[in-house]
mmCIF file of C-alpha atoms in Angstrom:
data_model
loop_
_atom_site.group_PDB
_atom_site.id
_atom_site.type_symbol
_atom_site.label_atom_id
_atom_site.label_comp_id
_atom_site.label_asym_id
_atom_site.label_seq_id
_atom_site.Cartn_x
_atom_site.Cartn_y
_atom_site.Cartn_z
ATOM 1 C CA MET A 1 63.968 138.563 117.793
ATOM 2 C CA GLY A 2 66.111 135.489 117.106
ATOM 3 C CA ALA A 3 67.549 133.800 114.052
ATOM 4 C CA THR A 4 66.159 134.096 110.567
ATOM 5 C CA THR A 5 68.280 131.606 108.593
ATOM 6 C CA LYS A 6 68.702 127.845 108.868
ATOM 7 C CA THR A 7 72.037 126.094 109.284
ATOM 8 C CA LYS A 8 73.392 124.596 106.046
ATOM 9 C CA TRP A 9 74.649 121.225 107.248
ATOM 10 C CA ASP A 10 75.797 120.161 103.771
ATOM 11 C CA ASP A 11 78.290 123.045 103.733
ATOM 12 C CA SER A 12 81.724 121.496 104.347
ATOM 13 C CA THR A 13 82.867 124.507 106.401
ATOM 14 C CA VAL A 14 79.856 124.113 108.696
ATOM 15 C CA SER A 15 80.380 120.372 109.109
ATOM 16 C CA ASP A 16 84.138 120.824 109.737
ATOM 17 C CA LEU A 17 83.506 123.362 112.499
ATOM 18 C CA PHE A 18 80.809 121.226 114.081
ATOM 19 C CA VAL A 19 83.078 118.164 114.152
ATOM 20 C CA ALA A 20 85.869 120.312 115.691
ATOM 21 C CA TYR A 21 83.592 121.683 118.436
ATOM 22 C CA ASP A 22 84.597 120.603 121.964
ATOM 23 C CA ASP A 23 81.551 118.659 123.155
ATOM 24 C CA HIS A 24 82.804 117.627 126.613
ATOM 25 C CA VAL A 25 79.730 119.144 128.303
ATOM 26 C CA GLU A 26 77.435 117.194 125.989
ATOM 27 C CA ASP A 27 79.520 114.097 126.699
ATOM 28 C CA LEU A 28 79.452 114.409 130.494
ATOM 29 C CA LEU A 29 75.797 115.425 130.862
ATOM 30 C CA GLY A 30 74.334 113.826 127.745
ATOM 31 C CA TYR A 31 76.082 111.067 125.838
ATOM 32 C CA GLN A 32 77.710 109.164 128.699
ATOM 33 C CA PRO A 33 74.527 108.945 130.832
ATOM 34 C CA LEU A 34 72.462 107.997 127.751
ATOM 35 C CA ILE A 35 74.828 105.192 126.757
ATOM 36 C CA ALA A 36 75.050 103.964 130.366
ATOM 37 C CA GLU A 37 71.254 103.800 130.549
ATOM 38 C CA MET A 38 71.099 101.939 127.240
ATOM 39 C CA LEU A 39 73.611 99.376 128.477
ATOM 40 C CA ARG A 40 71.723 99.026 131.759
ATOM 41 C CA ARG A 41 68.469 98.324 129.952
ATOM 42 C CA LEU A 42 69.668 96.246 126.999
ATOM 43 C CA GLY A 43 73.267 95.141 127.508
ATOM 44 C CA GLY A 44 75.892 95.481 124.811
ATOM 45 C CA ASP A 45 74.880 92.713 122.377
ATOM 46 C CA VAL A 46 72.455 94.938 120.494
ATOM 47 C CA ARG A 47 72.080 96.810 117.229
ATOM 48 C CA VAL A 48 71.443 100.541 117.542
ATOM 49 C CA LEU A 49 70.249 103.093 114.985
ATOM 50 C CA ASP A 50 71.986 106.478 115.267
ATOM 51 C CA TYR A 51 69.556 108.772 113.446
ATOM 52 C CA GLY A 52 71.331 112.011 112.495
ATOM 53 C CA CYS A 53 74.749 110.528 113.244
ATOM 54 C CA GLY A 54 76.754 113.480 111.903
ATOM 55 C CA GLY A 55 80.472 112.701 111.905
ATOM 56 C CA ALA A 56 79.962 109.631 114.149
ATOM 57 C CA LYS A 57 81.027 111.170 117.475
ATOM 58 C CA VAL A 58 78.262 109.356 119.352
ATOM 59 C CA THR A 59 78.524 106.202 117.244
ATOM 60 C CA ARG A 60 82.187 105.947 118.243
ATOM 61 C CA ARG A 61 81.329 106.438 121.915
ATOM 62 C CA MET A 62 78.713 103.681 121.798
ATOM 63 C CA LEU A 63 81.136 101.226 120.181
ATOM 64 C CA ASP A 64 83.857 102.108 122.696
ATOM 65 C CA ALA A 65 81.371 101.495 125.540
ATOM 66 C CA GLY A 66 80.611 97.979 124.320
ATOM 67 C CA ILE A 67 77.606 98.338 121.994
ATOM 68 C CA ALA A 68 78.035 95.580 119.388
ATOM 69 C CA ARG A 69 76.719 97.253 116.244
ATOM 70 C CA VAL A 70 75.635 100.763 115.241
ATOM 71 C CA SER A 71 74.051 101.927 111.985
ATOM 72 C CA GLY A 72 74.312 105.669 111.420
ATOM 73 C CA VAL A 73 72.190 107.692 109.014
ATOM 74 C CA ASP A 74 72.323 111.402 108.212
ATOM 75 C CA LEU A 75 70.995 113.894 105.655
ATOM 76 C CA SER A 76 74.421 115.445 105.074
ATOM 77 C CA ALA A 77 76.649 113.733 102.523
ATOM 78 C CA ASP A 78 79.669 115.541 103.972
ATOM 79 C CA MET A 79 78.907 114.284 107.478
ATOM 80 C CA ILE A 80 78.490 110.712 106.228
ATOM 81 C CA GLU A 81 81.886 110.864 104.519
ATOM 82 C CA LYS A 82 83.416 112.054 107.807
ATOM 83 C CA ALA A 83 81.671 109.215 109.647
ATOM 84 C CA LYS A 84 82.959 106.588 107.213
ATOM 85 C CA ALA A 85 86.551 107.859 107.131
ATOM 86 C CA PRO A 86 87.912 106.099 110.273
ATOM 87 C CA GLY A 87 86.494 102.720 109.208
ATOM 88 C CA LEU A 88 84.938 101.956 112.583
ATOM 89 C CA PRO A 89 84.512 98.192 113.198
ATOM 90 C CA GLY A 90 80.882 97.410 113.997
ATOM 91 C CA ALA A 91 79.513 100.522 112.285
ATOM 92 C CA ASP A 92 77.860 101.242 108.949
ATOM 93 C CA PHE A 93 76.633 104.565 107.574
ATOM 94 C CA ALA A 94 74.205 105.804 104.927
ATOM 95 C CA ARG A 95 72.944 109.143 103.655
ATOM 96 C CA VAL A 96 69.141 109.416 103.801
ATOM 97 C CA GLU A 97 66.284 111.750 103.083
ATOM 98 C CA SER A 98 64.402 113.093 106.102
ATOM 99 C CA GLY A 99 62.099 110.537 107.669
ATOM 100 C CA ARG A 100 63.643 107.580 105.830
ATOM 101 C CA VAL A 101 65.683 104.696 107.237
ATOM 102 C CA PRO A 102 67.118 102.191 104.700
ATOM 103 C CA HIS A 103 66.491 99.147 106.873
ATOM 104 C CA GLU A 104 63.791 96.521 107.253
ATOM 105 C CA ASP A 105 60.997 96.556 109.827
ATOM 106 C CA ALA A 106 62.056 95.469 113.331
ATOM 107 C CA SER A 107 65.789 95.695 112.566
ATOM 108 C CA PHE A 108 67.041 97.478 115.708
ATOM 109 C CA ASP A 109 67.018 96.960 119.467
ATOM 110 C CA ALA A 110 67.317 100.694 120.136
ATOM 111 C CA ALA A 111 67.549 104.057 118.400
ATOM 112 C CA ILE A 112 69.107 107.346 119.443
ATOM 113 C CA ILE A 113 68.371 110.843 118.135
ATOM 114 C CA CYS A 114 70.954 113.268 119.505
ATOM 115 C CA PHE A 115 70.569 117.002 118.869
ATOM 116 C CA VAL A 116 68.598 116.326 115.693
ATOM 117 C CA LEU A 117 64.971 117.256 116.375
ATOM 118 C CA ILE A 118 66.035 120.839 117.178
ATOM 119 C CA ASN A 119 67.086 121.039 113.516
ATOM 120 C CA ILE A 120 63.703 119.955 112.148
ATOM 121 C CA ASP A 121 61.427 122.705 110.837
ATOM 122 C CA THR A 122 57.962 121.305 111.523
ATOM 123 C CA LYS A 123 56.130 119.038 113.941
ATOM 124 C CA ALA A 124 54.855 117.035 110.966
ATOM 125 C CA GLU A 125 58.418 116.243 109.859
ATOM 126 C CA ILE A 126 59.451 115.286 113.394
ATOM 127 C CA GLY A 127 56.408 113.024 113.570
ATOM 128 C CA ALA A 128 57.389 111.327 110.307
ATOM 129 C CA ILE A 129 60.923 110.701 111.594
ATOM 130 C CA LEU A 130 59.657 109.212 114.861
ATOM 131 C CA LYS A 131 57.155 106.957 113.062
ATOM 132 C CA GLU A 132 59.896 105.686 110.753
ATOM 133 C CA ILE A 133 62.113 104.928 113.740
ATOM 134 C CA HIS A 134 59.171 103.163 115.393
ATOM 135 C CA ARG A 135 58.877 101.010 112.260
ATOM 136 C CA VAL A 136 62.487 99.803 112.300
ATOM 137 C CA LEU A 137 62.597 99.058 116.040
ATOM 138 C CA LYS A 138 61.942 95.532 117.249
ATOM 139 C CA PRO A 139 58.968 94.933 119.581
ATOM 140 C CA GLY A 140 60.029 96.301 122.957
ATOM 141 C CA GLY A 141 62.748 98.415 121.290
ATOM 142 C CA GLN A 142 63.999 101.498 123.120
ATOM 143 C CA LEU A 143 64.047 105.106 121.866
ATOM 144 C CA PHE A 144 66.459 107.667 123.333
ATOM 145 C CA VAL A 145 66.174 111.357 122.425
ATOM 146 C CA LEU A 146 68.783 113.904 123.526
ATOM 147 C CA ASP A 147 68.358 117.620 122.809
ATOM 148 C CA SER A 148 68.918 121.079 124.237
ATOM 149 C CA ASN A 149 66.739 121.670 127.283
ATOM 150 C CA PRO A 150 64.092 124.232 126.256
ATOM 151 C CA ARG A 151 63.695 125.282 129.898
ATOM 152 C CA VAL A 152 67.211 126.768 130.070
ATOM 153 C CA THR A 153 67.217 128.736 126.824
ATOM 154 C CA GLY A 154 69.505 131.770 126.988
ATOM 155 C CA VAL A 155 71.821 130.441 129.725
ATOM 156 C CA ARG A 156 75.499 130.871 128.946
ATOM 157 C CA PHE A 157 77.549 127.681 129.320
ATOM 158 C CA LYS A 158 81.314 127.332 128.890
ATOM 159 C CA THR A 159 81.290 126.037 125.319
ATOM 160 C CA PHE A 160 77.867 127.103 124.022
ATOM 161 C CA GLN A 161 74.737 129.178 124.434
ATOM 162 C CA SER A 162 71.390 128.114 123.002
ATOM 163 C CA GLY A 163 69.100 131.085 122.468
ATOM 164 C CA GLU A 164 69.425 134.689 123.563
ATOM 165 C CA ALA A 165 69.058 135.702 127.201
ATOM 166 C CA GLY A 166 65.737 137.338 128.009
ATOM 167 C CA VAL A 167 64.008 136.093 124.850
ATOM 168 C CA THR A 168 60.905 133.881 125.039
ATOM 169 C CA TYR A 169 60.721 131.520 122.088
ATOM 170 C CA ALA A 170 57.490 130.189 120.655
ATOM 171 C CA ASP A 171 57.263 126.524 119.735
ATOM 172 C CA GLY A 172 59.054 126.018 116.412
ATOM 173 C CA ALA A 173 60.798 129.423 116.445
ATOM 174 C CA LEU A 174 64.364 129.659 115.137
ATOM 175 C CA ARG A 175 66.930 130.073 117.885
ATOM 176 C CA LYS A 176 70.528 131.300 117.596
ATOM 177 C CA VAL A 177 73.185 128.985 119.021
ATOM 178 C CA THR A 178 76.823 129.970 119.550
ATOM 179 C CA LEU A 179 79.507 127.294 119.885
ATOM 180 C CA GLN A 180 83.108 127.859 120.987
ATOM 181 C CA VAL A 181 85.421 125.870 118.713
ATOM 182 C CA PRO A 182 88.989 125.304 120.006
ATOM 183 C CA GLY A 183 91.516 127.378 118.073
ATOM 184 C CA VAL A 184 88.827 129.499 116.394
ATOM 185 C CA ALA A 185 88.569 133.088 117.635
ATOM 186 C CA GLU A 186 85.018 133.852 116.509
ATOM 187 C CA PRO A 187 82.073 131.830 117.864
ATOM 188 C CA PHE A 188 80.612 129.298 115.457
ATOM 189 C CA VAL A 189 76.964 130.290 114.964
ATOM 190 C CA ILE A 190 74.236 127.834 114.015
ATOM 191 C CA HIS A 191 70.460 128.039 114.246
ATOM 192 C CA ASP A 192 67.997 125.509 115.556
ATOM 193 C CA ARG A 193 64.301 125.238 116.423
ATOM 194 C CA HIS A 194 62.772 125.677 119.844
ATOM 195 C CA TRP A 195 60.509 122.769 120.803
ATOM 196 C CA SER A 196 58.855 122.551 124.221
ATOM 197 C CA GLN A 197 59.015 119.486 126.450
ATOM 198 C CA GLU A 198 55.266 119.064 125.909
ATOM 199 C CA THR A 199 55.809 118.906 122.135
ATOM 200 C CA TYR A 200 58.449 116.188 122.460
ATOM 201 C CA VAL A 201 56.113 114.104 124.621
ATOM 202 C CA GLU A 202 53.142 114.639 122.316
ATOM 203 C CA LEU A 203 55.012 113.648 119.136
ATOM 204 C CA ILE A 204 56.699 110.602 120.647
ATOM 205 C CA ARG A 205 53.344 109.298 121.862
ATOM 206 C CA GLU A 206 51.671 110.015 118.523
ATOM 207 C CA ALA A 207 54.376 107.945 116.809
ATOM 208 C CA GLY A 208 53.197 104.916 118.804
ATOM 209 C CA PHE A 209 55.653 104.764 121.706
ATOM 210 C CA PHE A 210 54.936 104.115 125.365
ATOM 211 C CA GLY A 211 56.115 106.944 127.626
ATOM 212 C CA PRO A 212 58.246 108.929 127.323
ATOM 213 C CA SER A 213 60.135 109.479 130.547
ATOM 214 C CA ILE A 214 61.906 112.861 130.822
ATOM 215 C CA TYR A 215 65.296 113.456 132.421
ATOM 216 C CA GLU A 216 67.089 116.730 133.072
ATOM 217 C CA LEU A 217 70.470 115.460 134.196
ATOM 218 C CA THR A 218 72.216 117.599 136.798
ATOM 219 C CA ALA A 219 75.876 117.553 137.799
ATOM 220 C CA ASP A 220 74.942 115.774 141.043
ATOM 221 C CA ALA A 221 74.259 112.638 138.997
ATOM 222 C CA ILE A 222 77.797 112.279 137.659
ATOM 223 C CA ALA A 223 81.130 111.430 139.281
ATOM 224 C CA ALA A 224 82.866 114.066 141.406
ATOM 225 C CA GLU A 225 85.929 114.206 139.145
ATOM 226 C CA ALA A 226 83.679 114.882 136.159
ATOM 227 C CA ARG A 227 81.848 117.665 138.007
ATOM 228 C CA GLU A 228 85.133 119.517 138.343
ATOM 229 C CA ARG A 229 85.167 120.006 134.557
ATOM 230 C CA LEU A 230 81.858 121.860 134.640
ATOM 231 C CA THR A 231 81.162 125.553 135.227
ATOM 232 C CA VAL A 232 78.746 126.864 137.864
ATOM 233 C CA SER A 233 76.016 127.348 135.246
ATOM 234 C CA GLU A 234 76.414 123.749 134.033
ATOM 235 C CA ARG A 235 76.122 122.502 137.607
ATOM 236 C CA THR A 236 72.991 124.516 138.400
ATOM 237 C CA HIS A 237 71.094 124.556 135.057
ATOM 238 C CA PRO A 238 70.577 121.183 133.310
ATOM 239 C CA PRO A 239 71.565 122.058 129.725
ATOM 240 C CA PHE A 240 70.127 118.946 128.087
ATOM 241 C CA LEU A 241 66.846 117.083 127.894
ATOM 242 C CA ARG A 242 66.744 113.291 127.558
ATOM 243 C CA LEU A 243 63.601 111.348 126.794
ATOM 244 C CA THR A 244 63.264 107.563 126.756
ATOM 245 C CA ALA A 245 60.342 105.631 125.315
ATOM 246 C CA GLN A 246 59.547 102.081 124.256
ATOM 247 C CA LYS A 247 57.845 100.343 121.368
ATOM 248 C CA ALA A 248 55.096 97.940 122.397
ATOM 249 C CA GLU A 249 56.092 94.326 122.969
ATOM 250 C CA SER A 250 53.167 93.167 120.805
ATOM 251 C CA LYS A 251 50.541 94.606 118.474
ATOM 252 C CA ALA A 252 47.934 94.011 121.143
ATOM 253 C CA GLU A 253 49.458 96.697 123.384
ATOM 254 C CA THR A 254 48.273 100.267 122.925
ATOM 255 C CA PRO A 255 50.232 103.277 124.245
ATOM 256 C CA ARG A 256 48.286 105.394 126.708
#
């Protein structure tokens, strides 16, 4: 069971629908806590790589929160055009091939990868992406990964459902995702890959990072007024997985 076709992110219809999707759940339980943690660790006077930036939704949020500079890269030419359109001060964008970042070694204080690795077909390709990000981070640089939580596959949330209820997905299996887009009657269907928490940890460590630490953010961790915007399922089942890891401060350090 499950999906059999990949999402075509270079299709303008697909990218338009994805940009139009109401991501308030992702914002409350994913982006806002991630950006707050980044600011807590590093402050705002930093340069951040947004790998798989899409239409710059997260880039914009980081800039609005006080991050000084963000460089976004994405495989989709259509997404990059959408990201460039507003002319965001402090941001620059570039289209890339998978596993490539057009920047020098040790260029960034931090990097984020939001809902990207679930779109990667193989562990080898994920590993190549993580190693390239490791290359462009400064010593001590921070990595933040945000993705669907593989432990709650099949749970129906207000705006989306990742995977079919009752189905057990093998590592790397395609998984149907339905998104509710405001003003669009039919659900927007995309397909991603199922990767276990153990796989995320394994690949991040193999890329040379210390850690990672794993967080499944629950509604209890956010403000009461924000919790009121969440459904019962979003309050009881953490829909997202966040991992944080760090590049060694010096070449002499070796990740365990």
